[in-house]
Coordinates of C-alpha atoms in Angstrom, one line a residue:
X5 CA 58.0 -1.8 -11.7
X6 CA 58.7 1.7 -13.0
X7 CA 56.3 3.8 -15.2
X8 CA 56.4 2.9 -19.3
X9 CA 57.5 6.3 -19.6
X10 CA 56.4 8.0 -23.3
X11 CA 60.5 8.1 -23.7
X12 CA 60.4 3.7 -23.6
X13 CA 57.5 3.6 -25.6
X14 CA 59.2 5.7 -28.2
X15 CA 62.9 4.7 -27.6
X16 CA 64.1 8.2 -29.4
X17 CA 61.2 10.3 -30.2
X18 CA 63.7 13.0 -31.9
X19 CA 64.9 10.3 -34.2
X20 CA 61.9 8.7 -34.8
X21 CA 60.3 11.8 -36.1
X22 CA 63.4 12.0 -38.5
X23 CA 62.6 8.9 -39.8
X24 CA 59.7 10.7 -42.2
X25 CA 58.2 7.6 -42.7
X26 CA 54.1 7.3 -42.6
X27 CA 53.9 4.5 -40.7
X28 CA 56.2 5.7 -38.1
X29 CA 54.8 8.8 -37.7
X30 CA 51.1 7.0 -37.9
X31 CA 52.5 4.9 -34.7
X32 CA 54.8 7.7 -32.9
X33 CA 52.1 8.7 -30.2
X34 CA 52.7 9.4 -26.5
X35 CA 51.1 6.3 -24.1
X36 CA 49.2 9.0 -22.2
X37 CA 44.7 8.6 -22.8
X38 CA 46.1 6.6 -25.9
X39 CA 44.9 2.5 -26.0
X40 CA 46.3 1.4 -28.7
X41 CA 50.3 2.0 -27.4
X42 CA 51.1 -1.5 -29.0
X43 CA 50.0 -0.2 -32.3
X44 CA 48.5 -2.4 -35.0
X45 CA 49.3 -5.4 -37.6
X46 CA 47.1 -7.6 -40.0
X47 CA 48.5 -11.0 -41.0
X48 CA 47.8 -14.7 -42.5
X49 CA 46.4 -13.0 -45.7
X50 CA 44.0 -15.1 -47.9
X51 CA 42.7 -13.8 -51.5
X52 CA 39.8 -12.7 -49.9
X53 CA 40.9 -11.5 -46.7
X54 CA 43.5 -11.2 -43.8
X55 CA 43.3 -10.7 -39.6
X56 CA 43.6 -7.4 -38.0
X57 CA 45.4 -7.0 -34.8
X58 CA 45.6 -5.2 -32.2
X59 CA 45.9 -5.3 -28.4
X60 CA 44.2 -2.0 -25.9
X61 CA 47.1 -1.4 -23.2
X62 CA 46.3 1.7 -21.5
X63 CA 49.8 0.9 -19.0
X64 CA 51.5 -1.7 -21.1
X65 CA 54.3 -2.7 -18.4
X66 CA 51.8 -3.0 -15.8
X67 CA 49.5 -5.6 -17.4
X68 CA 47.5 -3.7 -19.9
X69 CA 45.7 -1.3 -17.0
X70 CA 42.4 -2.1 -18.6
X71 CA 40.8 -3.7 -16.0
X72 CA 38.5 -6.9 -15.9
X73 CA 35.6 -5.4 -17.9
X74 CA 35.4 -6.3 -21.9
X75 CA 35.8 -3.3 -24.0
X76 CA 33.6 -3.1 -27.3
X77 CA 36.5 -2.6 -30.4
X78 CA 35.1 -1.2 -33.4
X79 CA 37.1 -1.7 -36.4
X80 CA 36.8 -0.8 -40.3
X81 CA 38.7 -2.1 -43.6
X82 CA 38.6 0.9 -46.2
X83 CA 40.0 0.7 -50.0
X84 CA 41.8 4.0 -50.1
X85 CA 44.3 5.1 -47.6
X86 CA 41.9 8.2 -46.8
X87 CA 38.9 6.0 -45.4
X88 CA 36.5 7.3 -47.9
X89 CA 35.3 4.1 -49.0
X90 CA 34.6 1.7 -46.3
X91 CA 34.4 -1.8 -47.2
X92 CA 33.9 -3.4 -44.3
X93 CA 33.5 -2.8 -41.0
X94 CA 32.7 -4.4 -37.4
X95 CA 32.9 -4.9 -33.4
X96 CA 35.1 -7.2 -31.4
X97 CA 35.2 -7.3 -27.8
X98 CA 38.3 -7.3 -26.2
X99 CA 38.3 -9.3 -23.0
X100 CA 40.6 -9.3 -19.9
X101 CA 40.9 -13.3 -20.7
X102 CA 43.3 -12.5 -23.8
X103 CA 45.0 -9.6 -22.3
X104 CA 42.4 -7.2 -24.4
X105 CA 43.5 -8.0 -27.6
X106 CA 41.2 -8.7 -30.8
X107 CA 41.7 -10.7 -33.8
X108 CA 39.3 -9.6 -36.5
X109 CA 39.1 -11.8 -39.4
X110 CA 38.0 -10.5 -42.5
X111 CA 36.5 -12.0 -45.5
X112 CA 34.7 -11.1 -48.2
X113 CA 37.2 -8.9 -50.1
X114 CA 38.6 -8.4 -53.7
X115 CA 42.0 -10.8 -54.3
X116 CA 45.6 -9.6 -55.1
X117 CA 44.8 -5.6 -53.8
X118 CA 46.0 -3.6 -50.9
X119 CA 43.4 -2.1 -48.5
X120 CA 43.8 0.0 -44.9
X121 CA 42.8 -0.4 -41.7
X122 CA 42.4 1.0 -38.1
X123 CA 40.1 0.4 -34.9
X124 CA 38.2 2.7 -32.3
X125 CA 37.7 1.7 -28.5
X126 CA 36.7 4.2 -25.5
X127 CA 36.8 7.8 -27.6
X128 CA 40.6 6.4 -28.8
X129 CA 41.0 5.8 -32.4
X130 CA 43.8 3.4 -33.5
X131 CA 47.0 4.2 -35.9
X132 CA 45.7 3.1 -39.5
X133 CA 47.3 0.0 -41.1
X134 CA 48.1 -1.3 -44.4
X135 CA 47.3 -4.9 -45.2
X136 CA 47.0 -7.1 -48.8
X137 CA 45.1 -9.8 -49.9
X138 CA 46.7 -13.2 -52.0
X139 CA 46.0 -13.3 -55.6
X140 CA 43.4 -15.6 -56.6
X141 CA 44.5 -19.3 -57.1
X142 CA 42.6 -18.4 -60.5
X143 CA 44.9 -15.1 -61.4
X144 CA 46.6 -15.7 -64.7
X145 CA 48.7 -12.7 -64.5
X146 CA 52.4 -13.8 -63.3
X147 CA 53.2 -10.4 -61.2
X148 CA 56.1 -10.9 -59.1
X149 CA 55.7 -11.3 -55.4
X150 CA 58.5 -9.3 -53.1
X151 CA 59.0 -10.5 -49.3
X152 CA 61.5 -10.1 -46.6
X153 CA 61.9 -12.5 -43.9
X154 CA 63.3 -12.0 -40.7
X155 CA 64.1 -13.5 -36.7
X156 CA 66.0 -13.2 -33.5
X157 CA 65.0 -9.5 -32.5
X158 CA 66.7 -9.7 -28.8
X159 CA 65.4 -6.3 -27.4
X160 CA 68.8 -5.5 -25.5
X161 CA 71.2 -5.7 -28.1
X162 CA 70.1 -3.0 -30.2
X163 CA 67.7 -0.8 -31.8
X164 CA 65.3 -2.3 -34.6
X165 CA 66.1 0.2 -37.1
X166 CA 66.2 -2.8 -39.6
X167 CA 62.4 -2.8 -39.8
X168 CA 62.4 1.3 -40.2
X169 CA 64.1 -0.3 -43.4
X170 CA 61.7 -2.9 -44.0
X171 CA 58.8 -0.8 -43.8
X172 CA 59.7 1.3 -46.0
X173 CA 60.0 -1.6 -48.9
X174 CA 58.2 -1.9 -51.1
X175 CA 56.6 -5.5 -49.9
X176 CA 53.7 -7.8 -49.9
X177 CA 54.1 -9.5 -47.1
X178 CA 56.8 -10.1 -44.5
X179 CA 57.7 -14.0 -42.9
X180 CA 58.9 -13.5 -39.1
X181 CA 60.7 -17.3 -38.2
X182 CA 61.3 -16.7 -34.6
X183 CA 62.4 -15.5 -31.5
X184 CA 60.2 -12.7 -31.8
X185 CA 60.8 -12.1 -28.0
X186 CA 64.0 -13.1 -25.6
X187 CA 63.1 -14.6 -22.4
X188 CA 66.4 -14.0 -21.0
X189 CA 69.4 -11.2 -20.8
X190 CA 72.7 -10.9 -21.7
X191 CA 75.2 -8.7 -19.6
X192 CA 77.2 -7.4 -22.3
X193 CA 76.4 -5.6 -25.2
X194 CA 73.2 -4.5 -24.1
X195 CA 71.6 -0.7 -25.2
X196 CA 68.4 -0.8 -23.7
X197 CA 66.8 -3.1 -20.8
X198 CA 64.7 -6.1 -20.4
X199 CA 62.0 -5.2 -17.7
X200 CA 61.8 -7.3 -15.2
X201 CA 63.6 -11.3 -15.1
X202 CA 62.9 -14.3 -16.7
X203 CA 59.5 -14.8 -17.1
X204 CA 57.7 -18.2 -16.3
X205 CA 54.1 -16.6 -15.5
X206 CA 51.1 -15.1 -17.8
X207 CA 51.7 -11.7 -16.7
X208 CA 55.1 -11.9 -17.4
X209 CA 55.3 -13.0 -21.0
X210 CA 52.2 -10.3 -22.1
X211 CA 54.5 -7.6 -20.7
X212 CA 58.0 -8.6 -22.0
X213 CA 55.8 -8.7 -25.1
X214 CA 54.3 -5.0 -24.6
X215 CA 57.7 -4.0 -24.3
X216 CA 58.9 -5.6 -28.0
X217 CA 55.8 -4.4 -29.7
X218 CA 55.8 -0.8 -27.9
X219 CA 59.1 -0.1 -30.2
X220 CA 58.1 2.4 -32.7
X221 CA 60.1 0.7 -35.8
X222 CA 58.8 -2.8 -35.4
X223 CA 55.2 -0.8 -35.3
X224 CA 55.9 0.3 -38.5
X225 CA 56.7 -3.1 -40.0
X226 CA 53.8 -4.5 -39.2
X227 CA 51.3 -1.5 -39.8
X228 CA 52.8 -1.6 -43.4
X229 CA 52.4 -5.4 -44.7
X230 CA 50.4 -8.2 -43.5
X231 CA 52.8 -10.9 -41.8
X232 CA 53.0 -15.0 -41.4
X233 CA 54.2 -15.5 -37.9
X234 CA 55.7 -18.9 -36.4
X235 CA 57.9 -19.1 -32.9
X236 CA 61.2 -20.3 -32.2
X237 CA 62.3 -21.0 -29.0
X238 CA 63.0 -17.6 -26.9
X239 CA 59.0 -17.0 -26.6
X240 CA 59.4 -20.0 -24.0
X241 CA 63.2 -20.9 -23.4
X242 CA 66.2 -21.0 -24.8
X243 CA 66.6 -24.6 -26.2
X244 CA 63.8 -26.0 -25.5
X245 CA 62.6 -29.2 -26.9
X246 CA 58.9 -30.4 -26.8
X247 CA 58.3 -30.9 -22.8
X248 CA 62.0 -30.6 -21.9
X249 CA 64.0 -26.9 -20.9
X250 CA 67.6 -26.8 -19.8
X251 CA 66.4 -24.4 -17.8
X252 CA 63.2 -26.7 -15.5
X253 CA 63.6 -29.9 -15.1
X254 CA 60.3 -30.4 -14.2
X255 CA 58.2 -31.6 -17.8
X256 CA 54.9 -30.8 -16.0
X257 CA 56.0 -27.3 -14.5
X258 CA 57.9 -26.6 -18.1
X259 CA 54.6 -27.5 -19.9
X260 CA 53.0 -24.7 -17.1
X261 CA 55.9 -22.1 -18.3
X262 CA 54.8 -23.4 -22.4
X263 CA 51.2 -22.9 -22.1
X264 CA 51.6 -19.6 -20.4
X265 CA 54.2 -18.4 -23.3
X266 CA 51.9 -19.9 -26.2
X267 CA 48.8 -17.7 -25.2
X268 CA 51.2 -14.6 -24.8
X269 CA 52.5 -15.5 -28.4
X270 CA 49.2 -15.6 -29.9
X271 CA 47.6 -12.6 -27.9
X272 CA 50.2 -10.8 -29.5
X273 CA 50.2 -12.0 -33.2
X274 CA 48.1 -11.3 -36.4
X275 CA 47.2 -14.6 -36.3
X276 CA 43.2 -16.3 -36.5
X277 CA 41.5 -18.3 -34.0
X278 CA 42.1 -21.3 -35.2
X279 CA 45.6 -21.3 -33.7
X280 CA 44.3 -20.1 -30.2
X281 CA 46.3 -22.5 -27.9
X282 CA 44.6 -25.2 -26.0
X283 CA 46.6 -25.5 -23.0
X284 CA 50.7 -25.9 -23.9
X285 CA 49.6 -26.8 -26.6
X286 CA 48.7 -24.8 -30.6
X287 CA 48.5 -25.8 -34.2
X288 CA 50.2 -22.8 -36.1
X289 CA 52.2 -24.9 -39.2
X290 CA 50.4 -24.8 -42.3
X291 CA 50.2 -23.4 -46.2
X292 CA 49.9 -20.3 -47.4
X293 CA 48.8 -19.5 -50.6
X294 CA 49.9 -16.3 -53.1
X295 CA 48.3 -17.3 -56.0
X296 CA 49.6 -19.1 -58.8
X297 CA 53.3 -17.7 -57.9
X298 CA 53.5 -19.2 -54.5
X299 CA 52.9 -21.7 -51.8
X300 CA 54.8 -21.1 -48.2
X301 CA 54.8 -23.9 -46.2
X302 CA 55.1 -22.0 -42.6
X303 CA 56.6 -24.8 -40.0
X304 CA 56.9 -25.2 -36.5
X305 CA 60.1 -26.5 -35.1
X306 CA 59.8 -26.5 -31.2
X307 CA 56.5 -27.9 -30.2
X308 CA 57.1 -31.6 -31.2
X309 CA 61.0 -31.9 -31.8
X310 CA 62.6 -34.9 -30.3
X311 CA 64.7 -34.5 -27.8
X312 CA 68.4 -33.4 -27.7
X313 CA 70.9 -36.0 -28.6
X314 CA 74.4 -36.9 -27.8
X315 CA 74.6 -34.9 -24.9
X316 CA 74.7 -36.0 -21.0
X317 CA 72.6 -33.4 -20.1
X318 CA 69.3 -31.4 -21.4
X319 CA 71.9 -28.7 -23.1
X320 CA 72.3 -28.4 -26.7
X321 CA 76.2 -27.5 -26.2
X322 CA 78.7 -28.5 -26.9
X323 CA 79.5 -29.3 -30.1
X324 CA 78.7 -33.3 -30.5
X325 CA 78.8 -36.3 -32.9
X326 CA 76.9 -39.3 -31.9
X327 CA 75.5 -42.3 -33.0
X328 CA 72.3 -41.3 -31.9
X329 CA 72.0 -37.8 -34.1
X330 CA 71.4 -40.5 -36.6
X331 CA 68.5 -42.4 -35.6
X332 CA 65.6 -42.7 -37.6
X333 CA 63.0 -42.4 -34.5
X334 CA 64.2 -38.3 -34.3
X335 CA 62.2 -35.5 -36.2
X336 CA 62.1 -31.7 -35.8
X337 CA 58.9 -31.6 -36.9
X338 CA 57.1 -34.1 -35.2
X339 CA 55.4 -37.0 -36.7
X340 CA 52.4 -35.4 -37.5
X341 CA 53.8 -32.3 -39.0
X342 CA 56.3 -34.6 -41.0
X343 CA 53.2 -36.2 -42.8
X344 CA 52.0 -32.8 -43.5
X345 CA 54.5 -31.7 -45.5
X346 CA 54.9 -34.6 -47.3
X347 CA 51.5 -34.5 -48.2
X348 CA 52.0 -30.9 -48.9
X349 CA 55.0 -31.5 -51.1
X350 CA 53.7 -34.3 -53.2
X351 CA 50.5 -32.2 -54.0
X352 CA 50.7 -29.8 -57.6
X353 CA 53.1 -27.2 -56.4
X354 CA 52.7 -23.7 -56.9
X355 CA 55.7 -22.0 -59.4
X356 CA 58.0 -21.4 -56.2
X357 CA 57.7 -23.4 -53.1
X358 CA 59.1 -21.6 -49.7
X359 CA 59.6 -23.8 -46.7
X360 CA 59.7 -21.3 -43.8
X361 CA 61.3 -23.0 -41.2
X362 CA 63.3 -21.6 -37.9
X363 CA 67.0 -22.5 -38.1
X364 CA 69.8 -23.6 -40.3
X365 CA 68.8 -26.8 -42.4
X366 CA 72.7 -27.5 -44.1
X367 CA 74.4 -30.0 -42.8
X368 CA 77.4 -28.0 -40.9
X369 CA 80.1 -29.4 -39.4
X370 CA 81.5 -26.7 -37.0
X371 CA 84.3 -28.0 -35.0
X372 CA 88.1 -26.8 -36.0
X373 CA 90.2 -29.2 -36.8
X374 CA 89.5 -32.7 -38.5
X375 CA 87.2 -34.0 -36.1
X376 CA 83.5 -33.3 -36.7
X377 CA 81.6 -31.5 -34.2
X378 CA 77.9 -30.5 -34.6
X379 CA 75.2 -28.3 -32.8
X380 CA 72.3 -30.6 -31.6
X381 CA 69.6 -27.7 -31.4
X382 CA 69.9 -27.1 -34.9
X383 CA 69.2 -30.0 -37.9
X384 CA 72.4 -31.8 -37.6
X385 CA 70.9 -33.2 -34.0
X386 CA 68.0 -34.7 -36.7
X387 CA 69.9 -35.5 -39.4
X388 CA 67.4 -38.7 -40.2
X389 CA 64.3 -35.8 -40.5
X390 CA 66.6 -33.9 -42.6
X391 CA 67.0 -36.4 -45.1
X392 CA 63.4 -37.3 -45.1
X393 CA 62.9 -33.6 -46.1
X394 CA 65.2 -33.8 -48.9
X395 CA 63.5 -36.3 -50.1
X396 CA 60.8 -35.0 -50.3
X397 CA 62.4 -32.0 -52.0
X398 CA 63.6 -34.1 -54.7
X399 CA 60.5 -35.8 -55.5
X400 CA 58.9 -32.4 -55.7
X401 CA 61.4 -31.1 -57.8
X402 CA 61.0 -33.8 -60.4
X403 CA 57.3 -33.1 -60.6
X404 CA 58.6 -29.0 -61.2
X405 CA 58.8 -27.7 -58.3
X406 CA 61.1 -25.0 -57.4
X407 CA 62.0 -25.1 -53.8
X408 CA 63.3 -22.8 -51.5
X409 CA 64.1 -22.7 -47.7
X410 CA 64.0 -19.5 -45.4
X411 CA 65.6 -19.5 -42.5
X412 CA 66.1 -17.8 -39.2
X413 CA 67.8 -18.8 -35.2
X414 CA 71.8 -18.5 -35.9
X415 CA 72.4 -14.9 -36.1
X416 CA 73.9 -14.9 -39.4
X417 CA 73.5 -14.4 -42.8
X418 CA 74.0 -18.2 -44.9
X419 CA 73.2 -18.8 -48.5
X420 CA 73.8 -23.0 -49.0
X421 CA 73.3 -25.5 -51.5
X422 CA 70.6 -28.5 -50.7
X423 CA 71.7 -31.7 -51.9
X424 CA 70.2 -35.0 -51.6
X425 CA 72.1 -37.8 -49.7
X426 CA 75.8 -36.0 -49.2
X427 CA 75.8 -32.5 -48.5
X428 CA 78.6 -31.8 -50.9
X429 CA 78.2 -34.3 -53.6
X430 CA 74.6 -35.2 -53.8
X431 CA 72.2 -34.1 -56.7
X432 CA 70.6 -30.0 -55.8
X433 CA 67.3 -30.1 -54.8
X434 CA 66.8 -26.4 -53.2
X435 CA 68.4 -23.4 -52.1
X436 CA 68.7 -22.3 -48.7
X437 CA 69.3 -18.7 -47.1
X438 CA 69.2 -17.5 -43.5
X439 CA 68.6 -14.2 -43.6
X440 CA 70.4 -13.1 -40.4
X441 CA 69.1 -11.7 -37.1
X442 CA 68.0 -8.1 -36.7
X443 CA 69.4 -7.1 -33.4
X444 CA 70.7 -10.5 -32.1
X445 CA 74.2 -11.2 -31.7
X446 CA 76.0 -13.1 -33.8
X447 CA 78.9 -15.6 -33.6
X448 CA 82.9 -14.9 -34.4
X449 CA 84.1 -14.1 -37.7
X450 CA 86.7 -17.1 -37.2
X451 CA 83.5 -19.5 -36.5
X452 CA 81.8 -18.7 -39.3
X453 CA 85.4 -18.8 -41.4
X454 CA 85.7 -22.3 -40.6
X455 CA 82.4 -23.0 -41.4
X456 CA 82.6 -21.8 -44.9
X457 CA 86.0 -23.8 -45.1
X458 CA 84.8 -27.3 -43.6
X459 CA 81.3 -27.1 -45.7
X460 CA 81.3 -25.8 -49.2
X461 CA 77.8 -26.3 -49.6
X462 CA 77.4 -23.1 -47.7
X463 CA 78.3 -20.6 -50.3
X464 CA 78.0 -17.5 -48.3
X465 CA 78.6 -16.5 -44.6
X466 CA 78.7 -13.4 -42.5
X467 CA 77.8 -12.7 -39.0
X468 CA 79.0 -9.2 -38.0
X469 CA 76.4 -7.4 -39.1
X470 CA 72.5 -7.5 -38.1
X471 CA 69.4 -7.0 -40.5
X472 CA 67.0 -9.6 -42.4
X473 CA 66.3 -11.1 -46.3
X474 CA 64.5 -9.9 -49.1
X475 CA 62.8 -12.1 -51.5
X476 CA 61.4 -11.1 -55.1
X477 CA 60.3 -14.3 -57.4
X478 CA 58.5 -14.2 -60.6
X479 CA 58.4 -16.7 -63.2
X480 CA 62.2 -16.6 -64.5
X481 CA 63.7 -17.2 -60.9
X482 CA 64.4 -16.1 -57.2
X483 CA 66.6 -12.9 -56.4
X484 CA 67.4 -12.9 -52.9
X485 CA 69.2 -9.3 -51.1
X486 CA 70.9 -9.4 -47.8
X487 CA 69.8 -6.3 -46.0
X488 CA 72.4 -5.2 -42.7
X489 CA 72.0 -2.1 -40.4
X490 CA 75.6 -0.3 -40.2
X491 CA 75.3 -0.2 -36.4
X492 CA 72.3 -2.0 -34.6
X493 CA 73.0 0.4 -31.0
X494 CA 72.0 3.4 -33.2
X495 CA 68.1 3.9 -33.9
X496 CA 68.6 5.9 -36.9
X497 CA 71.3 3.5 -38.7
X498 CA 71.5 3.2 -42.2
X499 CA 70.8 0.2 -43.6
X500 CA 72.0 -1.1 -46.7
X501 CA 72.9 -4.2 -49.2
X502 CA 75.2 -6.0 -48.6
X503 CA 74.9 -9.6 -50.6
X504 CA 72.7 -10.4 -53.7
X505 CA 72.0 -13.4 -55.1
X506 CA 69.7 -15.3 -58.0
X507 CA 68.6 -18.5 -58.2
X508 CA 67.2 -19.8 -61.7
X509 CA 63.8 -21.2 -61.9
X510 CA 64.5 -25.2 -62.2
X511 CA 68.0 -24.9 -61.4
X512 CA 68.0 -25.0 -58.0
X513 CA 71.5 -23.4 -56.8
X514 CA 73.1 -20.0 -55.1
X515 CA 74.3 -17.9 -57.6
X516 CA 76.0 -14.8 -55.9
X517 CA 75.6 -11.1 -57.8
X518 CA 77.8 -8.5 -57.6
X519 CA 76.6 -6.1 -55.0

């Protein structure tokens, strides 16, 4: 395996110095004596705290290069961007166990404020990070809360020059639904390479992973919010469903592969002990708090899904209809999960309610022509779990709750209408928007055309552009922006708005703006 060269771990130094932004020149630092190549990130943030990240990698590509010995990590949480008043501060040790990497959680601190970060290990000090607490639960004030949400970051089709945009929003926190890595390659359409093949072993995963994280712009993303992180299923394998890949027959060897890709995933992640994987297996789903404003209910999709349906085979293509999508027996979620959110749902809800979930909940029909023909990896393969959820989305919109879904996996942008019982007639219950892919390519403007045409419960469609969603709610209602990168194979794209839309607070609905 070749060198990680300073010009991979930068991608385009001259254009990344263009970029003028403080977090990317914070992070744009050659790999040479330098440990902390895959930068930093905080994440999972409470009202009185968050967890810091960050991995020592003195040859990222090569496994990390630190050796078997555990490195002491000292790390300190200031108030002021200067570092002048340190309110906290601590060890870790970084063992060879976890590929070196730490995760510091931090308690103790103020509600609703913004503080920085950074760490020191063997005479290296770390780029600093920006993180921010919730709002207390108690917090009267009704300040807005502004979030983007993103997924499907496939490394070689393009440049990430969406999150040079994200960082420099002006955020609280940033939702990442999946398919944070690819585990496999395309041929075409590719601007930078994978290192290495598909990997199936522990080595393999942490490096495909150095290689995502050493990208300069996705640094910057995370150094400048604090980020809720679930997977999808590219961290392990394309399609995958619970102990079953198209790609390994094998359930126990798959589950080998799983387990090996979990503890990559959460090595790599802002993300607190508690969802340190066991084997194949880790607890991630849960709620997260912002105050009095609101509640995201962060899911997992892949770990306990119910196997594919109406296909012959362990493929989720072609299109199908079956009997069988329909049965009761199948959930996305799992049992277990299901019951959470139902509990979750049916408890006093926040003012907005965002179900963070990993691909396209609509019903869509996509095949041409008047027969239906649906996509069994996505919702319509569980259509008994859907309606379970909407449901439940009813019932929690008659005790006022205002629901919305955030979605990721298709490689498009949707906005779509939630109805109870038919998907074009039924009473609204929430609104729904995917909010595309940043690098990942997308399907055919004629797929996504007939789409729009066979199910006018999706009000909005495009797929030829890349980029993620922003999010701003405050007591009123929900205005959502659709943000696309001109050209993905440049690093120094422009990125700009190309869809805006509102949704009113107890009127559940997408209502497009001008844009």
């Amino acid at each position: 395996m070749q060198k990680f060269s300073r010009r991979q771990l930068l991608f385009s130094g001259l254009a990344a110095a263009s970029l003028g932004h403080p977090f990317l020149r914070l992070n744009a630092q050659p790999a040479s004596r330098a440990l902390f190549t895959l930068g930093v990130a905080s994440g999972t943030p409470t009202a009185d705290g968050f967890v810091l990240w960050t991995r020592l990698a003195a040859e990222p590509l090569q496994g990390g290069g630190m050796g078997d010995a555990p490195v002491e990590v000292r790390w300190e949480v200031a108030d002021d961007e200067g570092f002048r008043r340190v309110v906290a501060k601590g060890a870790a040790t970084a063992t060879a166990e976890f590929a070196h990497s730490v995760h510091v959680e931090v308690r103790g601190l103020a509600p609703g404020r913004w503080y920085w970060y950074r760490f020191t290990a063997g005479g290296d000090r770390s780029p600093a990070g920006r993180t921010r607490t919730t709002p207390a639960d108690s917090d009267e004030a009704s300040q807005p809360l502004r979030f983007a949400f993103a997924s499907c970051q496939h490394y070689e089709q393009g440049y990430y020059a969406a999150y040079r945009d994200m960082a420099a929003q002006p955020l609280d926190f940033v939702v990442h639904l999946g398919d944070y890595i690819y585990e496999s390659s395309r041929a075409s359409h590719q601007v930078r390479r994978h290192e290495g093949g598909i990997p199936t072993q522990l080595a393999q995963f942490r490096d495909r992973y150095a290689l995502y994280k050493a990208d300069v712009q996705l640094q910057a993303a995370h150094a400048a919010f604090p980020w809720l992180v679930t997977w999808d299923d590219h961290e392990v394998a394309n399609d995958y469903t619970n102990d079953v890949s198209p790609r390994t027959a094998d359930p126990a060897q798959f589950l080998a592969i799983r387990a090996a890709a979990y503890q990559a995933w959460y090595e790599h992640m802002p993300v607190p002990a508690s969802m340190r994987p066991r084997g194949a297996d880790a607890t991630i789903y849960g709620r997260h708090r912002f105050g009095r404003m609101l509640d995201v209910l962060l899911t997992d999709g892949r770990q306990y899904r119910s196997h594919h349906a109406c296909l012959a085979g362990r493929s989720a293509s072609p299109l199908a209809d079956c009997a069988d999508r329909l049965s009761p027996e199948r959930s996305l979620f799992g049992a277990e999960q299901e019951a959470w959110l139902a509990r979750e749902l049916a408890a006093p809800p926040a003012r907005w309610t965002l179900i963070a979930q990993p691909t396209l909940l609509a019903e869509a029909d996509r095949k041409r022509g008047p027969e239906h023909g649906y996509w069994m990896d996505g919702w319509d393969g569980y259509a008994a779990a859907r309606a379970r959820l909407l449901d439940g989305l009813a019932a929690h919109k008659a005790r006022g709750g205002n629901a919305l879904v955030a979605s990721g996996d298709v490689h498009a942008f949707w906005a779509a209408d939630l109805r109870q019982g038919d998907a074009q007639q039924g009473p609204l219950v929430a609104t729904e928007f995917v909010g595309g892919a940043i690098t990942s390519e997308g399907p055919s403007a004629a797929s996504v055309a007939n789409m729009l045409a066979k199910n006018p419960h999706l009000r909005y469609g495009r797929a030829d552009r890349r980029g993620y969603a922003l999010m701003t709610l405050d007591e009123r209602g929900c205005a959502v922006e659709f943000r696309a990168v001109e050209d993905e194979k440049t690093a120094d794209s422009p990125v700009g708005t190309i869809a805006r839309f509102s949704v009113e607070r107890g009127a559940p609905g997408v209502r497009a703006e001008s844009t």
